Short mmCIF file of C-alpha atoms in Angstrom, two decimals:
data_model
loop_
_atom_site.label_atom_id
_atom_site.label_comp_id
_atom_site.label_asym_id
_atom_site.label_seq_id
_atom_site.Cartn_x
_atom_site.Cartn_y
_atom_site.Cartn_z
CA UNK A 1003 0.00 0.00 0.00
CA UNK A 1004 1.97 3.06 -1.14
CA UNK A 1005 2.19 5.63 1.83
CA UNK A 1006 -0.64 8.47 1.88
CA UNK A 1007 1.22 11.90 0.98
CA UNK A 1008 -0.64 13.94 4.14
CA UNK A 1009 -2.49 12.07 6.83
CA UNK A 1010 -4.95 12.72 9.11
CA UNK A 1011 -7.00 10.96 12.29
CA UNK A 1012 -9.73 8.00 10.53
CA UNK A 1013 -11.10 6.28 13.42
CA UNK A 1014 -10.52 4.29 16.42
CA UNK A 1015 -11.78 0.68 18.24
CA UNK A 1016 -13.46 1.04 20.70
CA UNK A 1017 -15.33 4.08 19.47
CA UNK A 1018 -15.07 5.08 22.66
CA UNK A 1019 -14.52 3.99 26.15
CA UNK A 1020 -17.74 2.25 26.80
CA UNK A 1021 -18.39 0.89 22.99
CA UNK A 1022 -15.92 -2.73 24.17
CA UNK A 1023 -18.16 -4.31 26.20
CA UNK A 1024 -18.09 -1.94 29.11
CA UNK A 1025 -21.28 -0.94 31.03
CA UNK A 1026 -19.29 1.84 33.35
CA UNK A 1027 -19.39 5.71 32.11
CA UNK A 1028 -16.23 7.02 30.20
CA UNK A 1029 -14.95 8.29 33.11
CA UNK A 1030 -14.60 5.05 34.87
CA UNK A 1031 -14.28 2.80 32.32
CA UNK A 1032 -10.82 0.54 31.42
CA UNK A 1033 -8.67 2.61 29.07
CA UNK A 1034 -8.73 0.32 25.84
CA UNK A 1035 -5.50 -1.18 24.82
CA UNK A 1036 -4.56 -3.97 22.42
CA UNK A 1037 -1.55 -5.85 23.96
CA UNK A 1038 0.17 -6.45 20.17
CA UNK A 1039 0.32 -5.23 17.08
CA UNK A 1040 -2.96 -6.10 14.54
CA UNK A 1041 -2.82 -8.71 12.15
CA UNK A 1042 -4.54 -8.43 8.77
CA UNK A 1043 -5.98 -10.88 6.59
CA UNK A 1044 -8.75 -11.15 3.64
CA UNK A 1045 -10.23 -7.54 4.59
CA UNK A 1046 -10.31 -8.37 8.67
CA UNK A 1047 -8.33 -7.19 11.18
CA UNK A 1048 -7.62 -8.99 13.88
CA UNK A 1049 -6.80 -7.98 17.71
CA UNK A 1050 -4.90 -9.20 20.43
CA UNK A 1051 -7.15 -7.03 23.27
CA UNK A 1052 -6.44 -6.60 26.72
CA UNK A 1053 -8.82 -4.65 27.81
CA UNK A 1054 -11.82 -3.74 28.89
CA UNK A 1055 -12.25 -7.00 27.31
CA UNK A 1056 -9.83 -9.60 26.82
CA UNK A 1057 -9.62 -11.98 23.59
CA UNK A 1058 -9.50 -11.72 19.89
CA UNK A 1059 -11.70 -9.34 18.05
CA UNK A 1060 -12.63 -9.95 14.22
CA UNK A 1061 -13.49 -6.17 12.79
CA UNK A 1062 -14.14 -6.76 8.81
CA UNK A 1063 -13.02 -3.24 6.95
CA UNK A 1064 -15.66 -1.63 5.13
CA UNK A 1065 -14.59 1.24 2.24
CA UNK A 1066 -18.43 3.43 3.98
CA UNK A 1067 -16.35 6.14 5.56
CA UNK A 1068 -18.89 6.74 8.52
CA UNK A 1069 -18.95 2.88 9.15
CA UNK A 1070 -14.91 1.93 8.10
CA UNK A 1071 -15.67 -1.40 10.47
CA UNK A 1072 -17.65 -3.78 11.44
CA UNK A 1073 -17.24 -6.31 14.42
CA UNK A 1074 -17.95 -9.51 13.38
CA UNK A 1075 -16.99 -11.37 16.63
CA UNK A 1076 -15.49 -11.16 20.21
CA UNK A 1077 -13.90 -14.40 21.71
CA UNK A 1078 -13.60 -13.58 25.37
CA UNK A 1079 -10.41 -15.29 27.10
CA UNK A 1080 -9.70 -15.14 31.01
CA UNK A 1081 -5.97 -14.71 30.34
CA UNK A 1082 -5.01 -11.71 26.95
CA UNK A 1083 -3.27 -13.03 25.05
CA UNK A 1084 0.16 -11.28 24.51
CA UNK A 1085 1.14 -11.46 20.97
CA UNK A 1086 -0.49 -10.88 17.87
CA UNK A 1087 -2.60 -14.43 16.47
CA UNK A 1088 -1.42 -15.90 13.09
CA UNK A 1089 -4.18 -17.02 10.54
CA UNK A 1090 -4.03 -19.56 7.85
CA UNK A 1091 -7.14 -20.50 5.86
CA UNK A 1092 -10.28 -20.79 8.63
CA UNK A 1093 -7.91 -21.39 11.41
CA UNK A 1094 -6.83 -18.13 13.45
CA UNK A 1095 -3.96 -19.67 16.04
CA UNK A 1096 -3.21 -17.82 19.85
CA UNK A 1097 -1.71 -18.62 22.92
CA UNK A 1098 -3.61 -16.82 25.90
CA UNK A 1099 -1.92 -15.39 28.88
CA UNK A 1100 2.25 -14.58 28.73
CA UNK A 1101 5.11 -16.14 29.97
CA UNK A 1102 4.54 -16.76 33.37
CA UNK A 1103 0.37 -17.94 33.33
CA UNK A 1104 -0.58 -21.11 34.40
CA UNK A 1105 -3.17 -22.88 32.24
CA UNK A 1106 -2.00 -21.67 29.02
CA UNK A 1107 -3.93 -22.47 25.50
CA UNK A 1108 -2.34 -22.47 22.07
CA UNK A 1109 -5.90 -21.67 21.01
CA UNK A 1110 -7.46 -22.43 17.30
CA UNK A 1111 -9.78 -20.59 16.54
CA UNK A 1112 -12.64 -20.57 13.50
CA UNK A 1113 -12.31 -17.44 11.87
CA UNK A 1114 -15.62 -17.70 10.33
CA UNK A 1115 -17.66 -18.05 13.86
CA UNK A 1116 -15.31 -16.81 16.48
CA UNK A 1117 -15.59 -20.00 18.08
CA UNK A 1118 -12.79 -22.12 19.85
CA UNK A 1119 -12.25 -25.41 17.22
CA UNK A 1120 -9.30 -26.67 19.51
CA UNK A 1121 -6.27 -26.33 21.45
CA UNK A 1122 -3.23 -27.65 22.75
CA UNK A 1123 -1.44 -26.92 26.41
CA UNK A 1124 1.37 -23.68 26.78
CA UNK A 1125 4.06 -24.11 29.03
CA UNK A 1126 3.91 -21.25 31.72
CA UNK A 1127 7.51 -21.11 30.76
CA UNK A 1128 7.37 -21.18 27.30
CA UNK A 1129 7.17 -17.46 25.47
CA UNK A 1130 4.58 -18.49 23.13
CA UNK A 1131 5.49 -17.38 20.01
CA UNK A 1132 4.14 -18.27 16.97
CA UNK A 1133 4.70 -18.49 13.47
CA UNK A 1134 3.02 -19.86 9.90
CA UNK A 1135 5.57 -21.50 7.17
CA UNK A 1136 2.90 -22.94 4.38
CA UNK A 1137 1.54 -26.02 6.58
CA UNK A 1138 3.99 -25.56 9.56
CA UNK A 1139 3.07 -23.82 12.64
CA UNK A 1140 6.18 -22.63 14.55
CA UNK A 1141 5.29 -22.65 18.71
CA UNK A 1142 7.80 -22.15 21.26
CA UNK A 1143 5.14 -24.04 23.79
CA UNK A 1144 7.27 -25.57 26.06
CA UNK A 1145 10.02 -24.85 28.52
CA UNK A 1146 13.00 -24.42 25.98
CA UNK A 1147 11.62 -26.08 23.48
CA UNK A 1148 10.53 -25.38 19.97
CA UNK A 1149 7.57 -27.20 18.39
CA UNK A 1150 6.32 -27.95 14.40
CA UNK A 1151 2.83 -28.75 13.62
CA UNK A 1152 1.35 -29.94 10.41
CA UNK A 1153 -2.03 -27.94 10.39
CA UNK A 1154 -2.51 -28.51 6.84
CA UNK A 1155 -5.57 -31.01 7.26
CA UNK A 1156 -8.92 -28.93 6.89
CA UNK A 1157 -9.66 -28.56 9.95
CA UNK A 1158 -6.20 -26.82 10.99
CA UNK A 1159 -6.45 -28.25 14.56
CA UNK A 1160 -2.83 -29.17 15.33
CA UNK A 1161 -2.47 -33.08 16.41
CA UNK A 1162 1.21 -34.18 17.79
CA UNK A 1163 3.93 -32.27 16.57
CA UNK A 1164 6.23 -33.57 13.68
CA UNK A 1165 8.86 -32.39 15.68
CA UNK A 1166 10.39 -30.87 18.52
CA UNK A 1167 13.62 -28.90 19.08
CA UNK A 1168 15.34 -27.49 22.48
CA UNK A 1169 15.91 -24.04 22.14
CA UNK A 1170 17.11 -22.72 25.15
CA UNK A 1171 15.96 -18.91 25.84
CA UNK A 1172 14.38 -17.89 22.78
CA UNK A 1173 14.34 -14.40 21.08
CA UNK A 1174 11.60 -13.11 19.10
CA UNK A 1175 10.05 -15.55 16.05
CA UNK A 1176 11.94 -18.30 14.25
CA UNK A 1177 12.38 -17.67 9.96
CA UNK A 1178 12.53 -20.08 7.59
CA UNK A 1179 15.18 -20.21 4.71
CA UNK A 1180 15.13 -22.97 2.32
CA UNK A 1181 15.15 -26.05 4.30
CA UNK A 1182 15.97 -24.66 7.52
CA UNK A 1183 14.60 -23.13 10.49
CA UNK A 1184 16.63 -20.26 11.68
CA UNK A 1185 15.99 -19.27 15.27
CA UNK A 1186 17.66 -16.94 18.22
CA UNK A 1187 18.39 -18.09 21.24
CA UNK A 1188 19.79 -16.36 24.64
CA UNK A 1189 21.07 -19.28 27.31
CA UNK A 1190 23.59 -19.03 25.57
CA UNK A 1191 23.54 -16.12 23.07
CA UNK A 1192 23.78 -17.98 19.84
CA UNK A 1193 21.22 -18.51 16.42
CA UNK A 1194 20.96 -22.16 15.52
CA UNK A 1195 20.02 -23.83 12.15
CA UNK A 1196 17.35 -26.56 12.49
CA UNK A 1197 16.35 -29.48 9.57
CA UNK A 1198 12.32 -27.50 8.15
CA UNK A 1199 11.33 -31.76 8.24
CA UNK A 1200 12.75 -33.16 11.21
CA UNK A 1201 14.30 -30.51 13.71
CA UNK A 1202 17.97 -31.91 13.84
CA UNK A 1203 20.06 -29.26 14.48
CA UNK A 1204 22.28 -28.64 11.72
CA UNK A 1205 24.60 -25.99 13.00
CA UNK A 1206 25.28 -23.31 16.15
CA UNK A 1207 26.37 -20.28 15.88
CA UNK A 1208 27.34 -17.91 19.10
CA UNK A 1209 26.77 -14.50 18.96
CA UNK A 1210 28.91 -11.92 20.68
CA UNK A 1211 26.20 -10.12 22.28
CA UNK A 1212 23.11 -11.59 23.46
CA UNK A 1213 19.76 -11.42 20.62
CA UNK A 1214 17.11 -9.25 21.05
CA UNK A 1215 15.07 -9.91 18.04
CA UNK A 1216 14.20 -12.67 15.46
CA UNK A 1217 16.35 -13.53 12.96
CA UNK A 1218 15.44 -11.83 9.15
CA UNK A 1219 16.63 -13.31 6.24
CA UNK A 1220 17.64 -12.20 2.54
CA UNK A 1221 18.84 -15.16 0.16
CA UNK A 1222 22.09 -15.81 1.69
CA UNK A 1223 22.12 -13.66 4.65
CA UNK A 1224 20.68 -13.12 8.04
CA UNK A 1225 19.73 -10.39 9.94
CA UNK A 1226 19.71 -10.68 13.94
CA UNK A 1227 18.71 -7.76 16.39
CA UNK A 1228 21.31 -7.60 19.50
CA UNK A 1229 22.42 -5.59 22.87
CA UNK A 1230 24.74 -4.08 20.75
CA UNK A 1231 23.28 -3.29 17.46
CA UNK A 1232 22.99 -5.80 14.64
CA UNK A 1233 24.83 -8.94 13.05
CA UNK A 1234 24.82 -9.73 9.61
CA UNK A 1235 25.24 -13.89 9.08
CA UNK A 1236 26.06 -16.50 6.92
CA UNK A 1237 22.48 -18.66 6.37
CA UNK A 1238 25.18 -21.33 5.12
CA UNK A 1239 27.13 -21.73 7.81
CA UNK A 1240 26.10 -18.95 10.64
CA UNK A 1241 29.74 -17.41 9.77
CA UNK A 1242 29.51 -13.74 10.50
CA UNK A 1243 29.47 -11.59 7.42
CA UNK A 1244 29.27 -8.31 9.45
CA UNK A 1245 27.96 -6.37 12.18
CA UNK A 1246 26.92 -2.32 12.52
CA UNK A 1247 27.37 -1.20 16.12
CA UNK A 1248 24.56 0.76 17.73
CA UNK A 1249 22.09 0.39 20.71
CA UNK A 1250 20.30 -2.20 21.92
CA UNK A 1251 17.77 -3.33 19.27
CA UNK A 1252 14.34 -2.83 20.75
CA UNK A 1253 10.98 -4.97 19.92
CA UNK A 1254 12.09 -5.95 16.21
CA UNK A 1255 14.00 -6.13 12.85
CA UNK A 1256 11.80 -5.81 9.79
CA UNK A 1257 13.28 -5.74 6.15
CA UNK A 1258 12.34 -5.70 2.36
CA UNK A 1259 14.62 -6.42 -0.60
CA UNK A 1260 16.94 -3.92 -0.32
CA UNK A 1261 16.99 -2.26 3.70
CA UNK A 1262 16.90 -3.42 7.05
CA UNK A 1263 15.00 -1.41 9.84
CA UNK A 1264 14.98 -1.10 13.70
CA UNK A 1265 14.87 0.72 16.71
CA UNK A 1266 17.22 1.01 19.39
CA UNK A 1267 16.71 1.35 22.88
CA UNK A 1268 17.21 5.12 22.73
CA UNK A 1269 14.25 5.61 20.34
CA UNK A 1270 16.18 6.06 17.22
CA UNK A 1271 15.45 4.57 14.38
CA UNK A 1272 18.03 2.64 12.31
CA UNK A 1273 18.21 2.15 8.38
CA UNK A 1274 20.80 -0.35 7.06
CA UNK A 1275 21.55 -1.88 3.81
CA UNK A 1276 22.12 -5.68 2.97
CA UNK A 1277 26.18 -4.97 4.01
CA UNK A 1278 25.54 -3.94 7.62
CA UNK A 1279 26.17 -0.10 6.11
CA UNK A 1280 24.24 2.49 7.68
CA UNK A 1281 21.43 4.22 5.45
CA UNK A 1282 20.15 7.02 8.20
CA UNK A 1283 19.38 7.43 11.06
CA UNK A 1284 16.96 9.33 13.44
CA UNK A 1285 15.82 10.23 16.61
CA UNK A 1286 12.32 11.34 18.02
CA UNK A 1287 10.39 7.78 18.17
CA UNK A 1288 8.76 6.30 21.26
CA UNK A 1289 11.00 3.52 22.77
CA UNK A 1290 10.16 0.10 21.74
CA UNK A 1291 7.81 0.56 18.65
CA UNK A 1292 9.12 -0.89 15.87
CA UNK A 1293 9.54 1.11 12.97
CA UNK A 1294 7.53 0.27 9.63
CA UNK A 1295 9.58 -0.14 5.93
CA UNK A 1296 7.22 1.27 3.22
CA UNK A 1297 8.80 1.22 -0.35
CA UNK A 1298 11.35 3.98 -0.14
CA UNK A 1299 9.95 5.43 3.38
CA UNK A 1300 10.35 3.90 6.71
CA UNK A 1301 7.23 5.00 9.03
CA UNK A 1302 8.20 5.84 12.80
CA UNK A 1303 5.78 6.54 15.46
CA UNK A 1304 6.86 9.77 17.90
CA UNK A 1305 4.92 10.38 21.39
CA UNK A 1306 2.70 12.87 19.31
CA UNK A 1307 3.13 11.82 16.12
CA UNK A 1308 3.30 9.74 12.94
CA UNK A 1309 6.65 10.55 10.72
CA UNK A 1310 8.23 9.22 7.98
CA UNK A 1311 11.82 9.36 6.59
CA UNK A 1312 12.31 9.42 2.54
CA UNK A 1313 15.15 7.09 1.96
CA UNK A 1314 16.22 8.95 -1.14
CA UNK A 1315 16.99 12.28 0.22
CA UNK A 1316 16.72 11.21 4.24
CA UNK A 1317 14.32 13.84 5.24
CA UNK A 1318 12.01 13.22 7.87
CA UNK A 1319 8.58 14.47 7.32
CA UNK A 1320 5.22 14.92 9.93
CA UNK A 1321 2.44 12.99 8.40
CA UNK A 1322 0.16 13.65 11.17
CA UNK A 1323 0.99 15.63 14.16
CA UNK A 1324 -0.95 17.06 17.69
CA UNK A 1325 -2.15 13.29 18.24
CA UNK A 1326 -1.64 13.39 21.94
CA UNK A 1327 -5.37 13.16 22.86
CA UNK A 1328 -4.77 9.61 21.28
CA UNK A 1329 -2.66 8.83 23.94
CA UNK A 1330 1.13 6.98 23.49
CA UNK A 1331 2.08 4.10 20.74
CA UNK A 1332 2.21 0.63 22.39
CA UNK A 1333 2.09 -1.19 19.04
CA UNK A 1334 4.29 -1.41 16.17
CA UNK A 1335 2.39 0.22 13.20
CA UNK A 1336 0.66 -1.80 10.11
CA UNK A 1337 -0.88 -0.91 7.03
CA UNK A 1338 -3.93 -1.83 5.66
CA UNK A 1339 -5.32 -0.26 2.10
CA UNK A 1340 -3.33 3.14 2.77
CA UNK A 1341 -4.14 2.82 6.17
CA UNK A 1342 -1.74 3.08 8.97
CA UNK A 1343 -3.17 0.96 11.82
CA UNK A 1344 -1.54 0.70 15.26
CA UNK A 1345 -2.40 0.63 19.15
CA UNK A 1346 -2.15 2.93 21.79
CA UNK A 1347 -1.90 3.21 26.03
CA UNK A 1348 -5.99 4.62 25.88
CA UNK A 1349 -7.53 4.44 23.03
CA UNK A 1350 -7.26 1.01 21.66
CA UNK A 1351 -6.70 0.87 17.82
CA UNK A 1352 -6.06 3.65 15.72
CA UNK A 1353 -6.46 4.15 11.91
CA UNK A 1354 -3.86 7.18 10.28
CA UNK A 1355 -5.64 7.31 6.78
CA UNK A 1356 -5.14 9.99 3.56
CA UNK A 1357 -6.73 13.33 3.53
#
């Protein structure tokens, strides 16, 4: 979706404080706030919510301006889930509660009815993690362990895994690359190649400073977020190719043919090529939101504010500003149809769209 040239405020979910399920007056009621970043898929967005209700909301996008959504379902969970679900077909997968929960579902969910179709048990240990490779489901749903399911039957309910692997402390989601799974790990700081159809591992490789994101890859080379900046790799071998000091990595490293993107620690936001050399880099976003790469613009959100920088002449430009009555970021950004979509500390979703 090409990036709108000025922005302005579209809408929000909840409309307002009392519109989520909440019978108190605005003035009482639960701030709204989505605990991860939406997901999108075939015209529906879909939310991790933590409150005033907490579960998975379905709201199908409508182009009617003074109706832009509709909710199509709520499923209510005791325990929010923490990261965003991951939807394949019917089948919308998410673990409930975070690290630390007891009774912990990997839920599976029918994304036609909002209804529960199955489940399988989450370590309270585990991080919960999940990710979709054609008919593999990623899960790190055990203690140190890293598990494969086959949901490719039509139901999508996950039976016994095809495989499991110990991966001890791990950081952010695992990639695929060819026949491999790639993944980061922190006890000890390493990122460790895995056989896609059986788990063996194939090869270690230790990491000089501990990972703080996922790894990303590009043909040949890997991309992994760390306490002191980022590491490019060998997906061959895990031989290190190069690295571009900076701060800590925060939240996560996103990339597109040609540029890498993250945030450090510090709230400045990173732009690197394929080599590990720096692009640009600025200041002025809120700590821990992931940046956004959008063709030859990376979108940033400041405490205020959504900004982009033009990657051709580096200039950082105010798409929207005075959004303070929004309240803070506390998502990473999407977008959706020319829509930038992301959540905030009081007002739940909200949708940046062209004016």
């Amino acid at each position: 979706s090409p990036l709108p040239e000025k922005a302005k405020f579209g809408w929000r979910y909840p409309k307002d404080e009392t519109a989520a399920g909440s019978d108190e007056p605005a003035s009482n009621a639960v701030l709204p706030q989505m605990s991860a970043p939406a997901a999108s898929f075939e015209g529906s967005l879909y939310l991790s919510m933590q409150s005033p209700r907490s579960g998975v909301v379905r709201l199908a996008l409508s182009e009617d301006s003074k109706q832009p959504f509709i909710e199509k379902w709520f499923l209510a969970m005791e325990r929010p889930p923490a990261d965003s679900p991951v939807i394949r077909g019917n089948s919308l997968y998410v673990v409930d509660g975070k690290p630390g929960d007891k009774g912990r579902r990997l839920q599976v969910v029918d994304v036609a009815k909002g209804a529960v179709a199955g489940g399988l048990d989450v370590s309270e240990k585990a991080s919960g993690r999940l990710a979709l490779a054609g008919n593999m489901l990623l899960a790190h749903d055990g203690d140190g362990r890293l598990s494969c399911y086959d949901v490719g039957a039509s139901s999508g309910v996950p039976g016994k895994p095809a495989w499991t692997a110990a991966v001890n402390g791990p950081v952010g989601l695992p990639a695929v690359a060819g026949d491999m799974v790639i993944v980061a790990a922190s006890t000890p700081p390493l990122v460790s190649s895995l056989c896609r159809l059986t788990g063996k591992k194939l090869w270690d490789a230790p990491l000089a400073a501990a990972p703080t994101t996922g790894p990303v890859i590009l043909e040949g080379i890997m991309a992994v977020g760390t306490a002191q900046g980022v590491v490019g790799l060998s997906v061959i071998d895990g031989s290190v190719l190069w690295t571009s000091a900076g701060a800590a990595v925060a939240d996560s490293l996103s990339g597109d043919s040609a540029n890498l993107v993250c945030q450090g620690t510090n709230g400045t936001t990173r732009v690197l090529d394929w080599t590990g050399q720096e692009v640009t880099s600025k200041p002025g976003a809120v700590p821990g939101i992931a940046p956004m790469l959008c063709g030859d613009s990376v979108v940033f959100l400041g405490p205020d504010s959504v900004n982009s920088i033009d990657l051709a002449s580096r200039e950082v430009k105010q798409l929207v500003g005075k959004m303070s009555w929004l309240g803070t970021a506390n998502t990473p950004a999407i977008m959706v149809k020319s829509q930038l979509l992301y959540g905030t500390n009081s007002k739940g979703l909200v949708c940046i769209k062209s004016r």
